[in-house]
Amino acid sequence: MDFFTIIFFVIKTTTSQILNYIDEENTETVGGLVQGSVKLRCRGATTFDPFTHSVYWYDTVYNTDENPILIFSSINNTDFNPNPNHPKSAHYLIDFSDFSLTISSLDLDNDPGCYFCVVELDGNVTFRQSYDLTIFGPPECKGEFEVTENVTVELTCLANHSGKLLPKLRWFKEENIMKGRSSVEVRRTTEVVSFTASSNDNQVKHICQMTYGNGLVEECEGIMKVQFFVRDLTIEPNKRTFFVKEEIKCSARGNPPPKVYFGTASVLAVKGITKSKSLQIQSSWADQVRKENEIKDNLDKVTDQTYLVLTAIIVGASVLLVLIFVCVVVKKRQKRKLNRTAHMRKEPVRV
């Protein structure tokens, strides 16, 4: 039987007796993330002379009976003995400067539980530092992030965990906290938010924040993509009468981005212009502007028409000029007729 086996046997058989002589004890609850690591400090080890004291690390996680399993032992700072038979010995690392224990590759199913170090002097445990470790899975954001306007959206954030601690989940719309519904099941916590999607939610980031352990934070997020009808048709400059060669611009808002057309009332001659189009007004221009987009779920197209009245003004002016001309011509003819009648009255009557 080698030296380590003897030491391990002695420690295992006397653990329950040794732990009855604790002068000082400290217990903490800590949290770690799946596939991450956590560092546990043996706080009492640095306050004693390592050449006169011995330090041991145990856990009750991988035990098959009621006795703790030895992870590491340091006897009078001369023998440093990690337990090679421990099921997770490859993922344990001891820092000999302060006897802290780092556990890596954390596992949700196997690693939660109690870990503790003891400092011993002359067979009596003078200090014990215990940790109750909870393992958390990263938060998951679920729900429909691509929707149509006015649809009720439900987003769910869930986090798996194993141990005594529970995570705190919160939803944020950008930086604003959202009111949600929390529920806790065995090894799982969820936070649900519901809202009616609007055009203002398009391209807005929704974040679920998980706070766990000693104030540690993990997040997941999704960006809303909201499809909405065309709206906010704008013509610049904002007026109804335009001069020849004056430039106008038309734009509209929608998702998918709308197409904006200029063309005659009967046939739209210019098509396929996305978002905006500008042109210069020509004389007698009486065309229209049209906006439209198509939403994936085959909702009807939306059309808005704006008519320009320049031609009406020109036609009205032309009619007025014609009326004036007609009046002048009629007046001249009446004057000539009166002059002819007066001349005929002045001539003598011949017998």
PDB file of N, CA and C in Angstrom, residues 146-181:
ATOM      1  N   GLU A 146     -40.133  38.033 -36.035  1.00  0.00           N
ATOM      2  CA  GLU A 146     -40.544  38.557 -37.337  1.00  0.00           C
ATOM      3  C   GLU A 146     -42.064  38.469 -37.415  1.00  0.00           C
ATOM      4  N   VAL A 147     -42.735  39.615 -37.296  1.00  0.00           N
ATOM      5  CA  VAL A 147     -44.193  39.652 -37.206  1.00  0.00           C
ATOM      6  C   VAL A 147     -44.735  40.773 -38.076  1.00  0.00           C
ATOM      7  N   THR A 148     -46.070  40.819 -38.169  1.00  0.00           N
ATOM      8  CA  THR A 148     -46.773  41.886 -38.870  1.00  0.00           C
ATOM      9  C   THR A 148     -47.391  42.832 -37.850  1.00  0.00           C
ATOM     10  N   GLU A 149     -47.496  44.073 -38.207  1.00  0.00           N
ATOM     11  CA  GLU A 149     -48.044  45.096 -37.315  1.00  0.00           C
ATOM     12  C   GLU A 149     -49.399  44.686 -36.746  1.00  0.00           C
ATOM     13  N   ASN A 150     -49.634  45.057 -35.473  1.00  0.00           N
ATOM     14  CA  ASN A 150     -50.880  44.814 -34.735  1.00  0.00           C
ATOM     15  C   ASN A 150     -51.054  43.362 -34.286  1.00  0.00           C
ATOM     16  N   VAL A 151     -50.039  42.538 -34.461  1.00  0.00           N
ATOM     17  CA  VAL A 151     -50.077  41.161 -33.977  1.00  0.00           C
ATOM     18  C   VAL A 151     -49.567  41.123 -32.533  1.00  0.00           C
ATOM     19  N   THR A 152     -50.191  40.294 -31.688  1.00  0.00           N
ATOM     20  CA  THR A 152     -49.732  40.144 -30.305  1.00  0.00           C
ATOM     21  C   THR A 152     -48.486  39.268 -30.273  1.00  0.00           C
ATOM     22  N   VAL A 153     -47.427  39.795 -29.687  1.00  0.00           N
ATOM     23  CA  VAL A 153     -46.138  39.104 -29.612  1.00  0.00           C
ATOM     24  C   VAL A 153     -45.920  38.599 -28.186  1.00  0.00           C
ATOM     25  N   GLU A 154     -45.433  37.376 -28.065  1.00  0.00           N
ATOM     26  CA  GLU A 154     -45.078  36.818 -26.761  1.00  0.00           C
ATOM     27  C   GLU A 154     -43.631  36.336 -26.823  1.00  0.00           C
ATOM     28  N   LEU A 155     -42.784  36.926 -25.995  1.00  0.00           N
ATOM     29  CA  LEU A 155     -41.371  36.555 -25.930  1.00  0.00           C
ATOM     30  C   LEU A 155     -41.096  35.861 -24.598  1.00  0.00           C
ATOM     31  N   THR A 156     -40.350  34.768 -24.666  1.00  0.00           N
ATOM     32  CA  THR A 156     -40.041  33.984 -23.474  1.00  0.00           C
ATOM     33  C   THR A 156     -38.537  33.902 -23.276  1.00  0.00           C
ATOM     34  N   CYS A 157     -38.121  34.136 -22.039  1.00  0.00           N
ATOM     35  CA  CYS A 157     -36.720  33.944 -21.654  1.00  0.00           C
ATOM     36  C   CYS A 157     -36.681  32.820 -20.626  1.00  0.00           C
ATOM     37  N   LEU A 158     -35.830  31.837 -20.851  1.00  0.00           N
ATOM     38  CA  LEU A 158     -35.746  30.726 -19.907  1.00  0.00           C
ATOM     39  C   LEU A 158     -34.290  30.450 -19.552  1.00  0.00           C
ATOM     40  N   ALA A 159     -34.099  29.976 -18.332  1.00  0.00           N
ATOM     41  CA  ALA A 159     -32.764  29.622 -17.854  1.00  0.00           C
ATOM     42  C   ALA A 159     -32.852  28.344 -17.034  1.00  0.00           C
ATOM     43  N   ASN A 160     -32.016  27.371 -17.368  1.00  0.00           N
ATOM     44  CA  ASN A 160     -31.924  26.143 -16.595  1.00  0.00           C
ATOM     45  C   ASN A 160     -30.905  26.327 -15.473  1.00  0.00           C
ATOM     46  N   HIS A 161     -31.108  25.644 -14.354  1.00  0.00           N
ATOM     47  CA  HIS A 161     -30.197  25.776 -13.222  1.00  0.00           C
ATOM     48  C   HIS A 161     -30.312  24.553 -12.329  1.00  0.00           C
ATOM     49  N   SER A 162     -29.276  24.319 -11.550  1.00  0.00           N
ATOM     50  CA  SER A 162     -29.276  23.197 -10.610  1.00  0.00           C
ATOM     51  C   SER A 162     -28.529  23.625  -9.356  1.00  0.00           C
ATOM     52  N   GLY A 163     -29.219  23.587  -8.216  1.00  0.00           N
ATOM     53  CA  GLY A 163     -28.647  24.031  -6.954  1.00  0.00           C
ATOM     54  C   GLY A 163     -29.652  24.850  -6.169  1.00  0.00           C
ATOM     55  N   LYS A 164     -29.196  25.507  -5.105  1.00  0.00           N
ATOM     56  CA  LYS A 164     -30.092  26.248  -4.221  1.00  0.00           C
ATOM     57  C   LYS A 164     -30.481  27.620  -4.760  1.00  0.00           C
ATOM     58  N   LEU A 165     -29.585  28.272  -5.494  1.00  0.00           N
ATOM     59  CA  LEU A 165     -29.842  29.636  -5.953  1.00  0.00           C
ATOM     60  C   LEU A 165     -30.777  29.650  -7.157  1.00  0.00           C
ATOM     61  N   LEU A 166     -31.511  30.756  -7.322  1.00  0.00           N
ATOM     62  CA  LEU A 166     -32.374  30.964  -8.479  1.00  0.00           C
ATOM     63  C   LEU A 166     -31.886  32.185  -9.255  1.00  0.00           C
ATOM     64  N   PRO A 167     -31.988  32.159 -10.576  1.00  0.00           N
ATOM     65  CA  PRO A 167     -31.597  33.332 -11.355  1.00  0.00           C
ATOM     66  C   PRO A 167     -32.709  34.374 -11.354  1.00  0.00           C
ATOM     67  N   LYS A 168     -32.352  35.623 -11.634  1.00  0.00           N
ATOM     68  CA  LYS A 168     -33.326  36.693 -11.805  1.00  0.00           C
ATOM     69  C   LYS A 168     -33.331  37.083 -13.278  1.00  0.00           C
ATOM     70  N   LEU A 169     -34.502  36.957 -13.915  1.00  0.00           N
ATOM     71  CA  LEU A 169     -34.634  37.257 -15.342  1.00  0.00           C
ATOM     72  C   LEU A 169     -35.434  38.533 -15.534  1.00  0.00           C
ATOM     73  N   ARG A 170     -34.993  39.388 -16.475  1.00  0.00           N
ATOM     74  CA  ARG A 170     -35.706  40.624 -16.801  1.00  0.00           C
ATOM     75  C   ARG A 170     -35.591  40.889 -18.295  1.00  0.00           C
ATOM     76  N   TRP A 171     -36.713  41.347 -18.878  1.00  0.00           N
ATOM     77  CA  TRP A 171     -36.737  41.742 -20.286  1.00  0.00           C
ATOM     78  C   TRP A 171     -36.558  43.254 -20.400  1.00  0.00           C
ATOM     79  N   PHE A 172     -35.786  43.671 -21.411  1.00  0.00           N
ATOM     80  CA  PHE A 172     -35.595  45.087 -21.702  1.00  0.00           C
ATOM     81  C   PHE A 172     -35.915  45.345 -23.171  1.00  0.00           C
ATOM     82  N   LYS A 173     -36.607  46.463 -23.434  1.00  0.00           N
ATOM     83  CA  LYS A 173     -36.753  46.971 -24.804  1.00  0.00           C
ATOM     84  C   LYS A 173     -35.746  48.102 -24.943  1.00  0.00           C
ATOM     85  N   GLU A 174     -34.645  47.816 -25.654  1.00  0.00           N
ATOM     86  CA  GLU A 174     -33.480  48.706 -25.628  1.00  0.00           C
ATOM     87  C   GLU A 174     -33.046  48.860 -24.165  1.00  0.00           C
ATOM     88  N   GLU A 175     -33.164  50.055 -23.582  1.00  0.00           N
ATOM     89  CA  GLU A 175     -32.741  50.257 -22.192  1.00  0.00           C
ATOM     90  C   GLU A 175     -33.920  50.318 -21.218  1.00  0.00           C
ATOM     91  N   ASN A 176     -35.133  50.138 -21.714  1.00  0.00           N
ATOM     92  CA  ASN A 176     -36.326  50.258 -20.865  1.00  0.00           C
ATOM     93  C   ASN A 176     -36.794  48.875 -20.413  1.00  0.00           C
ATOM     94  N   ILE A 177     -36.977  48.720 -19.094  1.00  0.00           N
ATOM     95  CA  ILE A 177     -37.408  47.440 -18.560  1.00  0.00           C
ATOM     96  C   ILE A 177     -38.866  47.186 -18.914  1.00  0.00           C
ATOM     97  N   MET A 178     -39.196  45.930 -19.210  1.00  0.00           N
ATOM     98  CA  MET A 178     -40.549  45.533 -19.579  1.00  0.00           C
ATOM     99  C   MET A 178     -41.167  44.722 -18.437  1.00  0.00           C
ATOM    100  N   LYS A 179     -42.462  44.885 -18.261  1.00  0.00           N
ATOM    101  CA  LYS A 179     -43.175  44.144 -17.225  1.00  0.00           C
ATOM    102  C   LYS A 179     -43.505  42.756 -17.747  1.00  0.00           C
ATOM    103  N   GLY A 180     -43.082  41.724 -17.007  1.00  0.00           N
ATOM    104  CA  GLY A 180     -43.290  40.359 -17.458  1.00  0.00           C
ATOM    105  C   GLY A 180     -43.923  39.480 -16.399  1.00  0.00           C
ATOM    106  N   ARG A 181     -44.072  38.199 -16.737  1.00  0.00           N
ATOM    107  CA  ARG A 181     -44.636  37.198 -15.831  1.00  0.00           C
ATOM    108  C   ARG A 181     -43.558  36.146 -15.559  1.00  0.00           C
TER     109      ARG A 181
END
